[in-house]
mmCIF file of C-alpha atoms in Angstrom:
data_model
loop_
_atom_site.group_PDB
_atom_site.id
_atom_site.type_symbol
_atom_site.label_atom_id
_atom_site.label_comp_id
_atom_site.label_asym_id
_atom_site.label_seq_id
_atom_site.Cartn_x
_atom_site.Cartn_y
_atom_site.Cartn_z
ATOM 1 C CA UNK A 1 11.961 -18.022 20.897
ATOM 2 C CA UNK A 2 13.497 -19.865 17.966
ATOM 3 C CA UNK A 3 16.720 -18.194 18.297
ATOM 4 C CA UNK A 4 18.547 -15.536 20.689
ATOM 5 C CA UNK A 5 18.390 -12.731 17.814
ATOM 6 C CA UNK A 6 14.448 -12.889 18.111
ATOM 7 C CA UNK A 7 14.782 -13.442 21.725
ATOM 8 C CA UNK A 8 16.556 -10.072 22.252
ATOM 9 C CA UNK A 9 14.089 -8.414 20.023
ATOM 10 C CA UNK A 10 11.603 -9.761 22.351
ATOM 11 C CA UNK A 11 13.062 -8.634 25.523
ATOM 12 C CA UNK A 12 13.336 -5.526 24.188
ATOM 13 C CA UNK A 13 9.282 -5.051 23.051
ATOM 14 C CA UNK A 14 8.506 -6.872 26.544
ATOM 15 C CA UNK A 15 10.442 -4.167 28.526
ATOM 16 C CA UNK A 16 8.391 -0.995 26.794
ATOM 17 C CA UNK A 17 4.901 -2.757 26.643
ATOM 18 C CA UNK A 18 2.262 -2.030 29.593
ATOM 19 C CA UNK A 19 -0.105 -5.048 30.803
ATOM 20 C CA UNK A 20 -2.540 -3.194 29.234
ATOM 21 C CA UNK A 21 -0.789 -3.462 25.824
ATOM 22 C CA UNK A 22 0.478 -6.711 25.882
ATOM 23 C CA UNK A 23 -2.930 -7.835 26.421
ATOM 24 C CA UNK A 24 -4.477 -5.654 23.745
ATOM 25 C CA UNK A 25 -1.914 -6.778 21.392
ATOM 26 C CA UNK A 26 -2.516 -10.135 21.676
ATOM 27 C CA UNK A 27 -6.404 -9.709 21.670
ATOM 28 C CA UNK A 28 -5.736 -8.079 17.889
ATOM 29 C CA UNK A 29 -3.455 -11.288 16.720
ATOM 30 C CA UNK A 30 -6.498 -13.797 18.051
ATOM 31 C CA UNK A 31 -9.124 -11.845 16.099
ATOM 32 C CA UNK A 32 -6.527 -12.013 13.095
ATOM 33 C CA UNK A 33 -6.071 -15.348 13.058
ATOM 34 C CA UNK A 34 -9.795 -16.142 13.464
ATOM 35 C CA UNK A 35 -10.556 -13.818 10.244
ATOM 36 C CA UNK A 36 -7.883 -15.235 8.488
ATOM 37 C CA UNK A 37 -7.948 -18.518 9.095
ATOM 38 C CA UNK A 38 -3.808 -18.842 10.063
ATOM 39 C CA UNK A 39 -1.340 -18.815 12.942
ATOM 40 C CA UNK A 40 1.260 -16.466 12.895
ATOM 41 C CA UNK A 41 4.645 -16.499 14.656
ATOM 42 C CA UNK A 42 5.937 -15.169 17.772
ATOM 43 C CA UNK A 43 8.329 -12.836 15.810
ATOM 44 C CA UNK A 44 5.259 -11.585 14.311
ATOM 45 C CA UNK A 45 3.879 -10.135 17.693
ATOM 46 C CA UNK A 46 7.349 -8.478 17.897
ATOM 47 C CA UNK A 47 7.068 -6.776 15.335
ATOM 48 C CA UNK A 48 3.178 -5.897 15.468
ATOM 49 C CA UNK A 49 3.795 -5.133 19.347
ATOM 50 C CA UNK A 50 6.493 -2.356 18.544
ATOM 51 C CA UNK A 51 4.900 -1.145 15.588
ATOM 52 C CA UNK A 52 1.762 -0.204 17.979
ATOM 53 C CA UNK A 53 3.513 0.656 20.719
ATOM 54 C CA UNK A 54 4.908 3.527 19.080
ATOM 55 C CA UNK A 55 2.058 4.495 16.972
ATOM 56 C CA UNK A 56 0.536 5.365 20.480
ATOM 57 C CA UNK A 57 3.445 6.803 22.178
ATOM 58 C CA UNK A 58 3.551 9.196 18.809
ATOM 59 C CA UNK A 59 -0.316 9.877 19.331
ATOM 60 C CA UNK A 60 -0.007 11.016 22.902
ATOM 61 C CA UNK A 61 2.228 13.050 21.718
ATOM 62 C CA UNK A 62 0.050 14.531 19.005
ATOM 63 C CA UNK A 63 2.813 13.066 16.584
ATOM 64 C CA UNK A 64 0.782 12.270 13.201
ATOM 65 C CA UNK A 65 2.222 10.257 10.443
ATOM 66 C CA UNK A 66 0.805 10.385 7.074
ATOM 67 C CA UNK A 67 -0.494 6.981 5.141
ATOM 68 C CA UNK A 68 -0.713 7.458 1.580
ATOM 69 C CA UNK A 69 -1.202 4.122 0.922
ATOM 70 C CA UNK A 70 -4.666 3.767 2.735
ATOM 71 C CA UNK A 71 -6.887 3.951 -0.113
ATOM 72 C CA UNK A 72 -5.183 1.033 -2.404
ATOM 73 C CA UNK A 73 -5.283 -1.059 0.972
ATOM 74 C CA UNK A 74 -8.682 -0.720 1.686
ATOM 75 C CA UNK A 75 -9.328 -1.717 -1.938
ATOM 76 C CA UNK A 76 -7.387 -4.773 -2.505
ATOM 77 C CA UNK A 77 -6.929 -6.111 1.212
ATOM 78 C CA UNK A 78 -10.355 -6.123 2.515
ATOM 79 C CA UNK A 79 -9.264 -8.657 5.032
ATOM 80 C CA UNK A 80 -7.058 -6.852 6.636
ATOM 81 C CA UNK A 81 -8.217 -3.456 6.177
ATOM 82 C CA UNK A 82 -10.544 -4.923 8.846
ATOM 83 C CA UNK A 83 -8.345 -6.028 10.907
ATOM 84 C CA UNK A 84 -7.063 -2.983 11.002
ATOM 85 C CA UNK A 85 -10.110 -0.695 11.955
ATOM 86 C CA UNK A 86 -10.727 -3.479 14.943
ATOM 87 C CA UNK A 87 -7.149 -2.866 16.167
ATOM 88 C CA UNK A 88 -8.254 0.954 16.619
ATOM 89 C CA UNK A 89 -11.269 0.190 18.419
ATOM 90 C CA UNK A 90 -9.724 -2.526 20.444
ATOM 91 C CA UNK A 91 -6.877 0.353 21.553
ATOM 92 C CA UNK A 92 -9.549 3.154 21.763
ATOM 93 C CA UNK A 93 -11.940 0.957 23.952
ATOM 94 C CA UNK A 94 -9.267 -0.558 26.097
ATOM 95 C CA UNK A 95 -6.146 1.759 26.210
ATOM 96 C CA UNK A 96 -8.436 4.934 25.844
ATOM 97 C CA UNK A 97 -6.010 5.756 22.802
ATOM 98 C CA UNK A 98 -7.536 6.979 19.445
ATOM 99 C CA UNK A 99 -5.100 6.269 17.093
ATOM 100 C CA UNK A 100 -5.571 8.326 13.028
ATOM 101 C CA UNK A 101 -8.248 6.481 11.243
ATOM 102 C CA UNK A 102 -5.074 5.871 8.400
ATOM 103 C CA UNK A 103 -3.354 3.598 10.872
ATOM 104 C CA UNK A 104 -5.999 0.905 10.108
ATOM 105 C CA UNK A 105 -3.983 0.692 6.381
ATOM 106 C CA UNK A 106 -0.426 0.482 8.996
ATOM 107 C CA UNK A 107 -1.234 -2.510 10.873
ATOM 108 C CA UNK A 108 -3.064 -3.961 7.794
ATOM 109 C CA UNK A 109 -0.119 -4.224 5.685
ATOM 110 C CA UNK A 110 1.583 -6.121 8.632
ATOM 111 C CA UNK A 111 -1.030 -8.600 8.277
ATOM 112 C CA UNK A 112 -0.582 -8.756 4.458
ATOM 113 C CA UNK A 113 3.440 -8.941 4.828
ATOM 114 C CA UNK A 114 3.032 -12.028 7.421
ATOM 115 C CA UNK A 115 1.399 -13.801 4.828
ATOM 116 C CA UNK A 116 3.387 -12.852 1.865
ATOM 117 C CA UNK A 117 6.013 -15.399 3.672
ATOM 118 C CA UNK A 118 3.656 -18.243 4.125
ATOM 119 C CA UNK A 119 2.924 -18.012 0.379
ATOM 120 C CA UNK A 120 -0.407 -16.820 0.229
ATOM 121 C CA UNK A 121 -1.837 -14.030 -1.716
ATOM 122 C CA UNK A 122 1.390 -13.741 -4.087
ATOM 123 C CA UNK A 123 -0.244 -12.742 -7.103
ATOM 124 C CA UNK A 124 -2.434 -10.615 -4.939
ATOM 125 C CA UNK A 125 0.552 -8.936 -3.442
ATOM 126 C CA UNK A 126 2.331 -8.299 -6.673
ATOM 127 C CA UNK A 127 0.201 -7.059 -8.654
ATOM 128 C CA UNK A 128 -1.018 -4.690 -5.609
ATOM 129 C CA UNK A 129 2.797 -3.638 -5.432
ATOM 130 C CA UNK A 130 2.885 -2.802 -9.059
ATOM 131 C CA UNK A 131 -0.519 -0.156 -8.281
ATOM 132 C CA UNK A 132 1.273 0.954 -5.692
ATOM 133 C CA UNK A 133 4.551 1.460 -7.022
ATOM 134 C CA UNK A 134 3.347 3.335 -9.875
ATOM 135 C CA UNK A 135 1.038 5.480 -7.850
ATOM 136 C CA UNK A 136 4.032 6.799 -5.277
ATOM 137 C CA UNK A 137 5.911 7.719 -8.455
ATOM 138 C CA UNK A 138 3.043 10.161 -8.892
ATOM 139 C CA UNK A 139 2.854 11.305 -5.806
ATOM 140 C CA UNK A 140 6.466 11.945 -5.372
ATOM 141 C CA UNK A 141 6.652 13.391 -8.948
ATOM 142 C CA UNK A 142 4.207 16.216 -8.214
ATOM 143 C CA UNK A 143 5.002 16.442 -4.674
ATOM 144 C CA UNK A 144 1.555 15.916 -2.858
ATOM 145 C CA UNK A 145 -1.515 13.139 -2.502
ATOM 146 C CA UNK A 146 -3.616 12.743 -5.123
ATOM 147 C CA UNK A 147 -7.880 13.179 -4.999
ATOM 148 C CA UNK A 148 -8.678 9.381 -4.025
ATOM 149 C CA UNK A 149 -12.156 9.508 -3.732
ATOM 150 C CA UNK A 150 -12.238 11.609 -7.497
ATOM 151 C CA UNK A 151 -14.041 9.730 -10.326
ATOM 152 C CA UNK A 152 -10.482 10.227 -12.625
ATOM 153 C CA UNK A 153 -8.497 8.549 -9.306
ATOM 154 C CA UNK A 154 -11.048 5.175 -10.018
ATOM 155 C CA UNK A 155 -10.765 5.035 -13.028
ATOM 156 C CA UNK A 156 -6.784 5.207 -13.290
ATOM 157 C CA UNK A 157 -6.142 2.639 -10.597
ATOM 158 C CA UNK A 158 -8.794 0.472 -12.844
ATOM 159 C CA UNK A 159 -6.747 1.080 -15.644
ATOM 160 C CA UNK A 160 -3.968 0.009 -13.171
ATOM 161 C CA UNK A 161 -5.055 -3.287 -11.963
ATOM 162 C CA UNK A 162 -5.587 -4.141 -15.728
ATOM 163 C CA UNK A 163 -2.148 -3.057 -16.467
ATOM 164 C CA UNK A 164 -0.243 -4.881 -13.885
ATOM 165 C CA UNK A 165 -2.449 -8.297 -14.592
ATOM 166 C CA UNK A 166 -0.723 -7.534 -18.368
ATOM 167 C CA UNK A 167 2.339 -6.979 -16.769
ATOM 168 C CA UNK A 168 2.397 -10.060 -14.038
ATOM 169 C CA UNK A 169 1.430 -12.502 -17.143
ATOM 170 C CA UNK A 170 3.884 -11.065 -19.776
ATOM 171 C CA UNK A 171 1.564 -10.183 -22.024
ATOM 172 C CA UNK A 172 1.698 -6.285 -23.959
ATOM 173 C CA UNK A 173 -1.503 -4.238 -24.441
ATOM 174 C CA UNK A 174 -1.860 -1.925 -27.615
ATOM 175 C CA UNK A 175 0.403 -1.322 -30.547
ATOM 176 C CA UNK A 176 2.720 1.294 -31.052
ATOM 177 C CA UNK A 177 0.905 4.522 -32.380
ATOM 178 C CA UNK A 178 3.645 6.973 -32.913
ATOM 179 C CA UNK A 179 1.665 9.600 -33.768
ATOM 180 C CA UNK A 180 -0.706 9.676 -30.692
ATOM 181 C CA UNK A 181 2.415 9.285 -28.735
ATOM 182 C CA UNK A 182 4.618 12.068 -29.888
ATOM 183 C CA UNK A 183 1.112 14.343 -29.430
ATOM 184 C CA UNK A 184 0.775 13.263 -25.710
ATOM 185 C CA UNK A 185 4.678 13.880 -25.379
ATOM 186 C CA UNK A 186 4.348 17.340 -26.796
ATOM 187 C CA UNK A 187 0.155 18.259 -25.231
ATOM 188 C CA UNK A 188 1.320 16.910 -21.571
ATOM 189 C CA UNK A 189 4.956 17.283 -20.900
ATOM 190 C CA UNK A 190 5.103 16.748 -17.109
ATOM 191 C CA UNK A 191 2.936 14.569 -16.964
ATOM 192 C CA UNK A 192 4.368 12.474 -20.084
ATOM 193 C CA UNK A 193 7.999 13.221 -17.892
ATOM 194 C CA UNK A 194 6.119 11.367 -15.363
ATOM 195 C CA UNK A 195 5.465 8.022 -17.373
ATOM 196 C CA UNK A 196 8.875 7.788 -18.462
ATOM 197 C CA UNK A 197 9.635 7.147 -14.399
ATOM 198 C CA UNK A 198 7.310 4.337 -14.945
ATOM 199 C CA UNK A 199 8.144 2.727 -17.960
ATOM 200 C CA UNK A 200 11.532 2.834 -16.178
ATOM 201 C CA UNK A 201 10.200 1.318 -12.970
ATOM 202 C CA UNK A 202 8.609 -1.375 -14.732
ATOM 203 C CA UNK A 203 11.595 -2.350 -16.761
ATOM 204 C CA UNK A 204 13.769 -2.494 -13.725
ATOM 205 C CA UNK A 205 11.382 -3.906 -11.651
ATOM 206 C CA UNK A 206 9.248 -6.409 -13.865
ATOM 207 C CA UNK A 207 11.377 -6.924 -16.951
ATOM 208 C CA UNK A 208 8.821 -5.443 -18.942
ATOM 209 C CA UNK A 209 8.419 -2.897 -21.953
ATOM 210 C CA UNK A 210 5.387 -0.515 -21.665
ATOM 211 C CA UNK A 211 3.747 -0.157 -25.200
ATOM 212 C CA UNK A 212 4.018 3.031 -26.635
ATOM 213 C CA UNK A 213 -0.063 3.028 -26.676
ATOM 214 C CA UNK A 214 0.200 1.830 -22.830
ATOM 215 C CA UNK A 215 2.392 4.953 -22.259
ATOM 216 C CA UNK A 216 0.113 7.435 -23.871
ATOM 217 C CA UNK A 217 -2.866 6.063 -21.880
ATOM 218 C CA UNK A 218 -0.996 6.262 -19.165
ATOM 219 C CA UNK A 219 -0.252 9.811 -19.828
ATOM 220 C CA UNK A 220 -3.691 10.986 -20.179
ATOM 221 C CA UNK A 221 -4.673 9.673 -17.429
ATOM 222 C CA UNK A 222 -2.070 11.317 -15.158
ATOM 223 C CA UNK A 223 -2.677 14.374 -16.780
ATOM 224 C CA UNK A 224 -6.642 13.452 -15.769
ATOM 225 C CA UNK A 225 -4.961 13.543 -12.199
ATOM 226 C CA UNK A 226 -3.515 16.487 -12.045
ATOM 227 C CA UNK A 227 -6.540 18.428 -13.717
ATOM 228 C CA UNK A 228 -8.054 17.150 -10.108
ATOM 229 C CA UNK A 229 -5.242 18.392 -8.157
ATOM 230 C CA UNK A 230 -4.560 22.167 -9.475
#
């Protein structure tokens, strides 16, 4: 242990883990590594280790914890999306555990954090934050998940991933069509409300001003959403 802080930490994982666990845990670190092509360090199995642990003390339970971030995983961290669903097998074929099928997404994004601080993947990871980011403002604005697997969900986080490679490189898309916007503003109020939490995210976040044009496209296609929803 590189310092007693991280040793504690350890001590206290070591203490709750079963053989069975410990050995399971490690077993999903060594597949990592061999997918990913990197070493990771022994904090890293702290924090993977506790993170598990719970997940099945809360499934013997019949605890459930929802993921809504599962989807844009799955889509932009392939990778470790993976090494997610083998963790569940792994613990379902050794610990006789079945762990939610939305877990995979859990343990991914450890896997995705651990190598956000080696450096890799940081354009990757921020413009994946931005899609995210914007999408929990939805959710949280209209208070439940949105239709992933709905042809208007693809299309909007398309429309995402373009906006947030405009956003990452500085540069503006559209003009500034008052008109359209003051119709989209008046034909979709909530979901125009909605945007505004965005544009304001993205200022605060990014240092960047959302076109007028950006903001009515972005309007329509929440309002596309919520069609799907009610």
């Amino acid at each position: 242990m590189e310092n007693s802080e991280t040793e504690a930490e350890w001590t206290r994982v070591y203490v709750d883990l079963s053989d069975g666990e410990m050995q399971v845990f490690l077993n999903i670190i060594t597949f990592a590594e061999a997918v990913l092509q990197t070493k990771f360090e022994p904090s890293f199995f702290i924090a993977l280790a506790d993170h598990l642990h719970y997940a099945i003390e809360r499934s013997k339970e019949g605890i459930s914890l929802q993921k809504p971030l599962a989807w844009e995983i799955r889509k932009f961290y392939p990778r470790e999306y993976e090494i997610g669903k083998q963790a569940l097998r792994l613990i379902a074929n050794d610990l006789e555990v079945e762990l939610a099928d939305d877990e995979s997404a859990s343990v991914a994004l450890h896997f995705v954090n651990a190598q956000k601080d080696t450096g890799l993947h940081e354009k990757d990871r921020q413009l994946t934050q931005i899609v995210v980011g914007i999408s929990e403002i939805i959710r949280l604005h209209f208070g439940c998940d949105l239709e992933e697997e709905s042809f208007s969900y693809n299309r909007f986080i398309t429309h995402l991933q373009y906006l947030a490679q405009r956003i990452v490189s500085g540069v503006s898309g559209g003009k500034n069509d008052a008109f359209l916007y003051e119709q989209v503003k008046v034909n979709y109020p909530e979901s125009f409300i909605c945007t505004q939490k965005i544009v304001i995210y993205i200022k605060s976040s990014y240092a960047f001003e959302l076109s007028l044009d950006e903001q009515v496209y972005l309007t329509i296609h929440i309002q596309r959403l919520r069609d799907n929803i009610d």
